[in-house]
mmCIF file of C-alpha atoms and ligand atoms in Angstrom:
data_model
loop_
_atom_site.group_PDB
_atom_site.id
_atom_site.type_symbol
_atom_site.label_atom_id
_atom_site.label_comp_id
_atom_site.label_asym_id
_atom_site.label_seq_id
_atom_site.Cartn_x
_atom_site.Cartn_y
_atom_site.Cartn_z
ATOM 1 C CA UNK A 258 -3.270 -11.435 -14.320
ATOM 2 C CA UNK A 259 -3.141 -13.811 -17.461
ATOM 3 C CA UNK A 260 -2.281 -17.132 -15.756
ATOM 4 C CA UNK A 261 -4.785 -19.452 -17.234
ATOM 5 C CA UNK A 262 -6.872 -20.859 -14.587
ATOM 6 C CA UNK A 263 -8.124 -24.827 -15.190
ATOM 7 C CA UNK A 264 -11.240 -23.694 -13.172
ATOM 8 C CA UNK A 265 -13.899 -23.188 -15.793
ATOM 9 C CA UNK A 266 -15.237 -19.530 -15.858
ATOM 10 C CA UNK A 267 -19.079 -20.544 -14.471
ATOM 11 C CA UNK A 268 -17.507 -22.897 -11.337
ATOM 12 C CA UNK A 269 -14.904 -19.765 -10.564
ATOM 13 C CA UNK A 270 -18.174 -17.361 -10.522
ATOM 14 C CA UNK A 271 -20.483 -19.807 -8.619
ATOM 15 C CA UNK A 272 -17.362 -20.513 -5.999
ATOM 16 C CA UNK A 273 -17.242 -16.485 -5.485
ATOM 17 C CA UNK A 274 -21.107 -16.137 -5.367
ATOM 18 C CA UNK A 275 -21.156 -18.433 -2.496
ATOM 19 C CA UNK A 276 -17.744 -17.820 -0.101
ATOM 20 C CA UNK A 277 -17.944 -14.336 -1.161
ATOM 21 C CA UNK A 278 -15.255 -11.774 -1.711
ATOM 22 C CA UNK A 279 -11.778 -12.195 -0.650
ATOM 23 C CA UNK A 280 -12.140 -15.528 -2.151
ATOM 24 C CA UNK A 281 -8.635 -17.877 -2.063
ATOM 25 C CA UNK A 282 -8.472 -21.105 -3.553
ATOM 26 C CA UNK A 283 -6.193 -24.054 -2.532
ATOM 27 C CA UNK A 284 -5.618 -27.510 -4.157
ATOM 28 C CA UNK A 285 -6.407 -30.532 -2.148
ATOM 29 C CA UNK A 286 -5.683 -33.238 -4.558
ATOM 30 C CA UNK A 287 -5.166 -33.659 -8.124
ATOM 31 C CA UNK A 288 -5.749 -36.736 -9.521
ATOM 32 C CA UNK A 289 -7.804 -39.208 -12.206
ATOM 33 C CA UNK A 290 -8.947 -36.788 -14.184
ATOM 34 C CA UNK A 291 -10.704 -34.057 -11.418
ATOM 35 C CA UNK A 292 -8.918 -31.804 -9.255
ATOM 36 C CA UNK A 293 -10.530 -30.998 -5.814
ATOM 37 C CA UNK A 294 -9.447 -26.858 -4.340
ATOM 38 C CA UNK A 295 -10.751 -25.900 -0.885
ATOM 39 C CA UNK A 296 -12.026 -22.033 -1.505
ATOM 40 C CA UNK A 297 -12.462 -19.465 1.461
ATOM 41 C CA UNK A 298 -14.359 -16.295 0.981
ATOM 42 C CA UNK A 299 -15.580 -14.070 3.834
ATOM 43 C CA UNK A 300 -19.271 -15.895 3.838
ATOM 44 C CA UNK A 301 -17.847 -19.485 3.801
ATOM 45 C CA UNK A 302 -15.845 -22.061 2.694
ATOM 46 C CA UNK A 303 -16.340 -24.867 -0.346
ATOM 47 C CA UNK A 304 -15.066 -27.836 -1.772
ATOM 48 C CA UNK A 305 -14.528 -26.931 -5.751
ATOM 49 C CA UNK A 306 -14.472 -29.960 -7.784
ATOM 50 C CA UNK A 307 -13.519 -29.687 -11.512
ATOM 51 C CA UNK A 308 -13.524 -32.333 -13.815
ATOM 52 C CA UNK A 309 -11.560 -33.152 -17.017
ATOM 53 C CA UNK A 310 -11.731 -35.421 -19.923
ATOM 54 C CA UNK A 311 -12.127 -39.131 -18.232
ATOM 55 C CA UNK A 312 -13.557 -36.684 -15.038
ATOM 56 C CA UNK A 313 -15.818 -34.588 -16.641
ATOM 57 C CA UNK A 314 -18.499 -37.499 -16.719
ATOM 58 C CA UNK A 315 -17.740 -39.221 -13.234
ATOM 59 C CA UNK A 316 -17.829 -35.409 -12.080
ATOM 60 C CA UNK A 317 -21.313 -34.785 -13.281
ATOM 61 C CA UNK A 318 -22.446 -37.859 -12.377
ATOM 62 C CA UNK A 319 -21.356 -37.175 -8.700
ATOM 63 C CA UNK A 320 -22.913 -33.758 -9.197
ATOM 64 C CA UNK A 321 -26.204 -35.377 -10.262
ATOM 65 C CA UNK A 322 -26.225 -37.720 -7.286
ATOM 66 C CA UNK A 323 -26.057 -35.757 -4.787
ATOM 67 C CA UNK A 324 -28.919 -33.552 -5.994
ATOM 68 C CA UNK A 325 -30.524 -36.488 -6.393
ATOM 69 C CA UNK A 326 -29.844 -37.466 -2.736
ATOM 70 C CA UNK A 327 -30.788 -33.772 -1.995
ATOM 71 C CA UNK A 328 -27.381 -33.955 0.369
ATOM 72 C CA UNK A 329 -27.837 -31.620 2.599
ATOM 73 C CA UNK A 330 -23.533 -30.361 1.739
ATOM 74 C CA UNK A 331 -24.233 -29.742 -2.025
ATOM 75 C CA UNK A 332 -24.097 -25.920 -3.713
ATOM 76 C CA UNK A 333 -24.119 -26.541 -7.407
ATOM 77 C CA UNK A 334 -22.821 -27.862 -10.467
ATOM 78 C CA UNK A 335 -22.986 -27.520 -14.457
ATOM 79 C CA UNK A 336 -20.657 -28.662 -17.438
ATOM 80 C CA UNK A 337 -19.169 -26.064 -19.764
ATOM 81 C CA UNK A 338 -16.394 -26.824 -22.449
ATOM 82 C CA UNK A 339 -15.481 -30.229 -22.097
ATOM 83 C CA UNK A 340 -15.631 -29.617 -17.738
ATOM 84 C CA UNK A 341 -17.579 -30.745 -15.048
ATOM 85 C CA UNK A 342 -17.677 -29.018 -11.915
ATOM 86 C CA UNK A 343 -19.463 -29.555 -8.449
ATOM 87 C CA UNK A 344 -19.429 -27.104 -5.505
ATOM 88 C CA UNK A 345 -20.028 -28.722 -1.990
ATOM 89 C CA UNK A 346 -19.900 -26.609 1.343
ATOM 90 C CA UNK A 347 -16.361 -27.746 3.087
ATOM 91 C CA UNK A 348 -17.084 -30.414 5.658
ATOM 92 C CA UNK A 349 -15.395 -29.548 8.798
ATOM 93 C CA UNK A 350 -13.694 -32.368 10.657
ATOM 94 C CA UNK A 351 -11.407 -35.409 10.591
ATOM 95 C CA UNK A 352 -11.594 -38.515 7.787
ATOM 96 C CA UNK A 353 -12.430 -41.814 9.463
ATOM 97 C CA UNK A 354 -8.677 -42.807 8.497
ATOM 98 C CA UNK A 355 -8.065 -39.515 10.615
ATOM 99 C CA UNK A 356 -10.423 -40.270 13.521
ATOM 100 C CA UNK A 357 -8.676 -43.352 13.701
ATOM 101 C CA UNK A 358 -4.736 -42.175 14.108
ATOM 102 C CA UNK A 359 -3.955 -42.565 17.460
ATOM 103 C CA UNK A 360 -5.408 -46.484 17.719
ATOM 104 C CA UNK A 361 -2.813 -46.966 14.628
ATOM 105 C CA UNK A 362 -0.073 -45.327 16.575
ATOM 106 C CA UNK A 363 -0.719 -46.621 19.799
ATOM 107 C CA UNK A 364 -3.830 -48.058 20.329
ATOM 108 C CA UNK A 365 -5.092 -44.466 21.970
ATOM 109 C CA UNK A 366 -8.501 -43.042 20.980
ATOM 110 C CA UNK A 367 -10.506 -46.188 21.054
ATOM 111 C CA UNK A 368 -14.196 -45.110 22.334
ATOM 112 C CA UNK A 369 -13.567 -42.600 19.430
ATOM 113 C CA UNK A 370 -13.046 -44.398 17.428
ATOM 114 C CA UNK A 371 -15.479 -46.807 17.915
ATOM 115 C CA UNK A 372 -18.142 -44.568 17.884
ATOM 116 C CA UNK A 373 -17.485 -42.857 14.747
ATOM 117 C CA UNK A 374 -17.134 -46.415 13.056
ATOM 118 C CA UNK A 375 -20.766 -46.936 14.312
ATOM 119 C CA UNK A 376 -21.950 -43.369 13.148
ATOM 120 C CA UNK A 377 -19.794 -43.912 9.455
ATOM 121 C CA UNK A 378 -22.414 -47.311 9.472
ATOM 122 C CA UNK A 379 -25.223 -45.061 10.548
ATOM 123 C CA UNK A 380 -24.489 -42.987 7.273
ATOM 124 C CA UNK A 381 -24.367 -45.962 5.095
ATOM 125 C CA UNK A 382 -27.743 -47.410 6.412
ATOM 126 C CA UNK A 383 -29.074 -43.867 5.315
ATOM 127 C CA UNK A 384 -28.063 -44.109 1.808
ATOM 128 C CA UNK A 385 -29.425 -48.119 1.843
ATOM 129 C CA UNK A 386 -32.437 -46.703 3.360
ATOM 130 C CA UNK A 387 -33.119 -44.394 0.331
ATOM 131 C CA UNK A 388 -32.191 -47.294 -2.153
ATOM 132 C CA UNK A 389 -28.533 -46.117 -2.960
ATOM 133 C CA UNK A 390 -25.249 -47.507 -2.243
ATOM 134 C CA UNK A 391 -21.690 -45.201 -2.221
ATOM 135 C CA UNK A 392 -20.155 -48.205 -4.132
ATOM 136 C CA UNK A 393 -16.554 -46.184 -3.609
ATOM 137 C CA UNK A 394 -16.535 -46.625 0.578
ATOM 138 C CA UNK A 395 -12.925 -45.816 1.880
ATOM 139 C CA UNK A 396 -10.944 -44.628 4.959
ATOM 140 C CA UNK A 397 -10.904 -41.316 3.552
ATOM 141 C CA UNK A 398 -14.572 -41.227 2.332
ATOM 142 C CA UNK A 399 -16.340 -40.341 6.204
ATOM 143 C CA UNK A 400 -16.010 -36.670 6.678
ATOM 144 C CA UNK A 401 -16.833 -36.843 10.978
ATOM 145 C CA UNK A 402 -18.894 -33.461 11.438
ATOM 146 C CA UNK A 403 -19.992 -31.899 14.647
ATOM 147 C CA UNK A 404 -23.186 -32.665 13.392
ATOM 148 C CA UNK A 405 -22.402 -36.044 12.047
ATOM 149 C CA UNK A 406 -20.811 -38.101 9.309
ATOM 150 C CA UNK A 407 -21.206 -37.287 6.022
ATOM 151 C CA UNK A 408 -19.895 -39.169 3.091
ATOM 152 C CA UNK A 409 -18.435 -37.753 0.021
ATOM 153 C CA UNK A 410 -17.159 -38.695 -3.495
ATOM 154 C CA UNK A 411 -20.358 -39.927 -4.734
ATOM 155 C CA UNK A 412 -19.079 -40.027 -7.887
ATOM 156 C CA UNK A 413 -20.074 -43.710 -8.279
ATOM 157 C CA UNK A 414 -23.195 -43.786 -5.496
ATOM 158 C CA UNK A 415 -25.733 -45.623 -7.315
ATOM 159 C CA UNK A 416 -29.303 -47.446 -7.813
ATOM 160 C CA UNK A 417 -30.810 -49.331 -10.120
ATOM 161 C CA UNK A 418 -31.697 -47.294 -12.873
ATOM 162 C CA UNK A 419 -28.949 -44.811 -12.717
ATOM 163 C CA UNK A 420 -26.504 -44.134 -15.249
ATOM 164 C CA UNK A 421 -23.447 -45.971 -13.544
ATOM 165 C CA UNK A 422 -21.064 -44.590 -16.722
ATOM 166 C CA UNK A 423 -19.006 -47.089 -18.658
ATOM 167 C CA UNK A 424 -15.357 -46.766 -16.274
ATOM 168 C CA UNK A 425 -17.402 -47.919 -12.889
ATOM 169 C CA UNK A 426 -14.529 -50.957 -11.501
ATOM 170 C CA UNK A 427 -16.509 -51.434 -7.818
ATOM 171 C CA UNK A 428 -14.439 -48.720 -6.350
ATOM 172 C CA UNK A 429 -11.513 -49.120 -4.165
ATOM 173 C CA UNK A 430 -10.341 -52.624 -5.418
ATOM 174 C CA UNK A 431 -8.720 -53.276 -1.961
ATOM 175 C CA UNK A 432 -12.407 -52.921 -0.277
ATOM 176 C CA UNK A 433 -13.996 -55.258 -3.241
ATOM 177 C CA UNK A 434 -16.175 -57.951 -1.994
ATOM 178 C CA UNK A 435 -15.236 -61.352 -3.705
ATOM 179 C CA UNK A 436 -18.658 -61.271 -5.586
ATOM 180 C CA UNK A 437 -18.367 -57.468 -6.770
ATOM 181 C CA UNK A 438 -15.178 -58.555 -8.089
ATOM 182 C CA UNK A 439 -15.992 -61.751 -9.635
ATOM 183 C CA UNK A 440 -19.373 -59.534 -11.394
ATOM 184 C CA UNK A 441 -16.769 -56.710 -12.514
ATOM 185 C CA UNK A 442 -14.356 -59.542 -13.889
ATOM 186 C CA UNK A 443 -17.617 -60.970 -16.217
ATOM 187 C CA UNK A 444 -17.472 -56.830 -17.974
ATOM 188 C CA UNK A 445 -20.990 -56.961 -17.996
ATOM 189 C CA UNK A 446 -22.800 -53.482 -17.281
ATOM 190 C CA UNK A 447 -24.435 -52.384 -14.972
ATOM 191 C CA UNK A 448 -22.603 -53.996 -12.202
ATOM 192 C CA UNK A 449 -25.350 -54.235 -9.498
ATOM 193 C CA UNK A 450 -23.908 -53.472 -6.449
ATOM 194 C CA UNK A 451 -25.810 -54.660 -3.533
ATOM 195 C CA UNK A 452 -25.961 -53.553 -0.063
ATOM 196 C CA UNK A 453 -24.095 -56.700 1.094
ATOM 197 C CA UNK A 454 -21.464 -56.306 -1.025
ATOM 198 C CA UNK A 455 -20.998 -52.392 0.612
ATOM 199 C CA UNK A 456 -21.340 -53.825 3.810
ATOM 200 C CA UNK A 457 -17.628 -56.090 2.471
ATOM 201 C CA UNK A 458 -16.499 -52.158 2.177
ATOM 202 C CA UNK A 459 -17.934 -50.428 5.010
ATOM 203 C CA UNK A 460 -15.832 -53.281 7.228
ATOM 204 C CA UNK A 461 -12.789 -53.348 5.487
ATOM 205 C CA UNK A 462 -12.523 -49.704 5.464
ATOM 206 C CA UNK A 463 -12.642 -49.699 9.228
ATOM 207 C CA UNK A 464 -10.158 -52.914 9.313
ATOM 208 C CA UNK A 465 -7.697 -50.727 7.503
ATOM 209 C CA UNK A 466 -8.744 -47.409 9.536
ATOM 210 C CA UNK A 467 -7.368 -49.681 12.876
ATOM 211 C CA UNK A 468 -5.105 -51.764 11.837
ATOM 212 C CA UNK A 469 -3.263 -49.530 8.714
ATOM 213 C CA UNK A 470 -3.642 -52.344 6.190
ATOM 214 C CA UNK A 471 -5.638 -53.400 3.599
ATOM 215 C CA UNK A 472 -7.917 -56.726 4.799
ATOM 216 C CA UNK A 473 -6.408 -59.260 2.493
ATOM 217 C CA UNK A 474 -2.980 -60.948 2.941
ATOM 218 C CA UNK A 475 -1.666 -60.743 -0.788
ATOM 219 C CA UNK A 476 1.693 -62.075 0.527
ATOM 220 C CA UNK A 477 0.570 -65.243 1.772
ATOM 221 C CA UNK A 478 -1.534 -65.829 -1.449
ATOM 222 C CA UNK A 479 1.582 -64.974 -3.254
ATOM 223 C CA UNK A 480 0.490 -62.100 -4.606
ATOM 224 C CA UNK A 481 2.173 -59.013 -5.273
ATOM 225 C CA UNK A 482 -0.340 -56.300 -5.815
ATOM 226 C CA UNK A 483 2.402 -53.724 -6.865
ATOM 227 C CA UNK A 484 2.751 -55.378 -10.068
ATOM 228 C CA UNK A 485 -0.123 -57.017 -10.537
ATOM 229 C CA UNK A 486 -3.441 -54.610 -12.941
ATOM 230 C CA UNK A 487 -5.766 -53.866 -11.240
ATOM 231 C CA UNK A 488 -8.056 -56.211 -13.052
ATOM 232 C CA UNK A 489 -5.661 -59.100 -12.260
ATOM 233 C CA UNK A 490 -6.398 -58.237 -8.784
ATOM 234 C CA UNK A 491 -9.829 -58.159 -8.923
ATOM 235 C CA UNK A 492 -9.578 -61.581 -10.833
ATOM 236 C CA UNK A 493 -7.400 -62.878 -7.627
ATOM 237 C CA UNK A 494 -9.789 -61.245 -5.413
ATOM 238 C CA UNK A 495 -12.676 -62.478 -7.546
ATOM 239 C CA UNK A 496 -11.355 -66.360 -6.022
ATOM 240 C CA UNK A 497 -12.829 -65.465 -2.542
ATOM 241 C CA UNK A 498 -9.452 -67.712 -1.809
ATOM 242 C CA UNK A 499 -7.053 -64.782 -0.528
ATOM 243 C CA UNK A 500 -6.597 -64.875 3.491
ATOM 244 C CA UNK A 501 -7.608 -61.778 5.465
ATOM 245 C CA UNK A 502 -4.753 -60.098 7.375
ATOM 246 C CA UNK A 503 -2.958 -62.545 10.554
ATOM 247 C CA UNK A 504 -2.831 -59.478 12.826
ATOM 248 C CA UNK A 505 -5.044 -58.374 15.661
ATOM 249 C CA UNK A 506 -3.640 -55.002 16.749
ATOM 250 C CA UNK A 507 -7.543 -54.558 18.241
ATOM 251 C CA UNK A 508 -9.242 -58.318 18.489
ATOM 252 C CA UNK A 509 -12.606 -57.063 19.692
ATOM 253 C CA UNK A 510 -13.240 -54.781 16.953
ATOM 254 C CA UNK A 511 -11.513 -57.173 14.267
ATOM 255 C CA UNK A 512 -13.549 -60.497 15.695
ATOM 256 C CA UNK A 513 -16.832 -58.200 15.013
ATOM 257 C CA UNK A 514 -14.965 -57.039 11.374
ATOM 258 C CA UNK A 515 -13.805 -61.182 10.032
ATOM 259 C CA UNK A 516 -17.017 -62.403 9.531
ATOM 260 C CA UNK A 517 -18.241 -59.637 7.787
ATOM 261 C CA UNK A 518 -15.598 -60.430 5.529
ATOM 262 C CA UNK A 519 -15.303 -64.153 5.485
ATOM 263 C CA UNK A 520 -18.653 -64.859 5.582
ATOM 264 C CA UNK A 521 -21.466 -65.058 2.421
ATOM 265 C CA UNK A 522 -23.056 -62.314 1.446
ATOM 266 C CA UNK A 523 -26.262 -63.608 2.678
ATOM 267 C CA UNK A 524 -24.840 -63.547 6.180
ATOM 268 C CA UNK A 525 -23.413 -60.059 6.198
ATOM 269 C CA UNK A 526 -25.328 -57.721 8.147
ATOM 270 C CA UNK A 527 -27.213 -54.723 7.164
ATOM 271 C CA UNK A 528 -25.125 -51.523 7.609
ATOM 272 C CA UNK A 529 -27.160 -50.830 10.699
ATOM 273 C CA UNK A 530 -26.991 -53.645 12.511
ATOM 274 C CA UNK A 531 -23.368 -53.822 12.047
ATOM 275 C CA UNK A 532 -23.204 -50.277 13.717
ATOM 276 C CA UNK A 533 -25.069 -51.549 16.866
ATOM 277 C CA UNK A 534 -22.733 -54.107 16.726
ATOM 278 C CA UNK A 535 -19.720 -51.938 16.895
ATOM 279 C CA UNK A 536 -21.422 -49.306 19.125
ATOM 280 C CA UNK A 537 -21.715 -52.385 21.737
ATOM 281 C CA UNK A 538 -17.392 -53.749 21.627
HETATM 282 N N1 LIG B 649 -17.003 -31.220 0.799
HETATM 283 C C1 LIG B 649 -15.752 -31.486 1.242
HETATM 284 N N2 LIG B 649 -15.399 -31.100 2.486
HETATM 285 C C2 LIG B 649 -14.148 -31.333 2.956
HETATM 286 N N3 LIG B 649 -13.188 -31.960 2.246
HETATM 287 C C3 LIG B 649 -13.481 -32.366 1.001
HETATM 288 C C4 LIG B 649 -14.773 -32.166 0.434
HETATM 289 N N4 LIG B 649 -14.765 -32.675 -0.826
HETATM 290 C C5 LIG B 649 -13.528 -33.163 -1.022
HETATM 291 N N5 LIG B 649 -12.750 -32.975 0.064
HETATM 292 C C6 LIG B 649 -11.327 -33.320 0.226
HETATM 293 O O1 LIG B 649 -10.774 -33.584 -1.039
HETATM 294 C C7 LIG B 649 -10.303 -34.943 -1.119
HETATM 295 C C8 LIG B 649 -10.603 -35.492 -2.495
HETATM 296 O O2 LIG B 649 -11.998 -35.496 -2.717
HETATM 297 P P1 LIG B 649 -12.724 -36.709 -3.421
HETATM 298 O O3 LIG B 649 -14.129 -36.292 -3.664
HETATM 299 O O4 LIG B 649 -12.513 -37.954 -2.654
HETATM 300 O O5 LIG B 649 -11.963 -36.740 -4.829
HETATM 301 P P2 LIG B 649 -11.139 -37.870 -5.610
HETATM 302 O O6 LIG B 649 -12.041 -38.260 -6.705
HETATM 303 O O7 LIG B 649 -9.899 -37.197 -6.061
HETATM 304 O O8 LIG B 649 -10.853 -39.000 -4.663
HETATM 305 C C9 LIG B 649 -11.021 -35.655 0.021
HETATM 306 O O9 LIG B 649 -10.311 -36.772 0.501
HETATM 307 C C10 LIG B 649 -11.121 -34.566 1.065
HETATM 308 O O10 LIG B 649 -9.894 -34.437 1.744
HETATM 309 MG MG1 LIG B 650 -11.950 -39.877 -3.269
#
């Protein structure tokens, strides 16, 4: 057995220690610079996350928040040879993007739904409540738990004071606030992201999770976001000027969801209050 393994020798050993023997790895995703395996062993099952080059530093980083967090989900972590790793226990359950399948398909699953939107903004208002914000909130960032939601791929969660590394772009730029873009357009670092401006993200991630689409019209704006760099999108985004989506597969969710994105930041709602909100449609 001489294959060369990209999983560094200490993160192979640490994944064993803690799933125990029989242990098999398989590759979830592969991608920017980290590579994410799901490992089984006869005591458990982890996430293995593994760094590289551009990775190795958002990897540690995301290591180093969440033992900062003290999240309940992480194992361990360390750098070795140019490598990051992080070990997290394997979340059992569906993504919110998951949770949300059979509204998309048709319009099935709504109290579900619903009420995992409200516990994904219970989750958030936990991390506000301790002073940090995810600053990378997406469809497929809510793992829904028997025992709750937690949220992963902390790799840019922040506060002020943390090392936010030089790469941080706000995150999904689909789910960027107008004023996260417009303070990412300026380059100047750090980029403070506020609550409010993850409250823009917490809401369009569940726009997209029931309706399939991204908030913002492009189209109508006339723009193409296929060719357009992502920091020409963020520029265009930036203009607060591009419409939010015509269609209203679910109108009482998506009348609570517009303002939250039309609306100044000062009149967003805390991540809480926009889970009562939803907890009451
Ligand atoms: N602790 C975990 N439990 C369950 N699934 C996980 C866990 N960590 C990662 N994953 C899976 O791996 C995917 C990629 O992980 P993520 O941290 O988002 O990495 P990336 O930086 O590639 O986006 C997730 O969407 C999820 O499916
Ligand atoms: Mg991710």
């Amino acid at each position: 057995m001489s294959t060369p393994s990209p999983i560094p020798a200490a993160a192979q050993a640490a994944t064993a220690e803690h799933c125990g023997h029989g242990l098999v790895l398989t590759k979830v995703t592969d991608r920017r610079g980290s590579a994410v395996w799901k490992a089984t062993g006869h005591k458990g099952t982890a996430a293995l996350k593994v760094g590289r080059g551009d990775g190795a530093d958002i990897t540690a980083r995301e290591a180093a928040a969440l033992a900062a967090l003290k999240t309940d989900y992480f194992v361990g972590g360390g750098v070795t040879h140019g490598a990051a790793w992080l070990l997290t226990d394997w979340l059992e359950g569906p993504s919110t993007w998951e949770v949300f399948a059979p509204v998309r398909t048709d319009g099935a699953g709504r109290e579900r739904a619903l009420a995992s939107a409200a516990d994904l903004c219970g989750a958030v208002a936990g991390l506000h409540s301790k002073g940090w914000v995810h600053a990378d909130l997406q469809p497929s960032h809510g793992i829904h738990t028997a025992t709750g939601v937690e949220l992963i791929d902390l790799a840019w969660a922040w506060r002020p004071g943390w090392d936010q590394g030089d790469d941080f772009n706000g995150g999904m730029t689909h789910l960027l606030s107008p004023e996260l873009a417009a303070a990412i357009v300026t380059g100047d670092k750090p980029v403070v992201v506020t609550p409010a401006a993850e409250i823009y993200a917490l809401a369009g991630t569940i726009w997209t999770c029931a309706t399939g689409t991204w908030p913002l019209d492009y189209k109508t704006a006339g723009i193409d976001p296929k060719a357009s760099t992502p920091h020409e999108l963020r520029r265009h985004i930036a203009t607060g000027r591009i419409p939010v989506q015509a269609g209203r597969p679910w109108p009482d969710l998506q009348d609570v969801l517009l303002p939250v994105l039309l609306d100044d930041p000062t009149n967003r709602p805390t991540a809480e209050e926009l889970g009562t909100t939803l907890g009451g449609v």
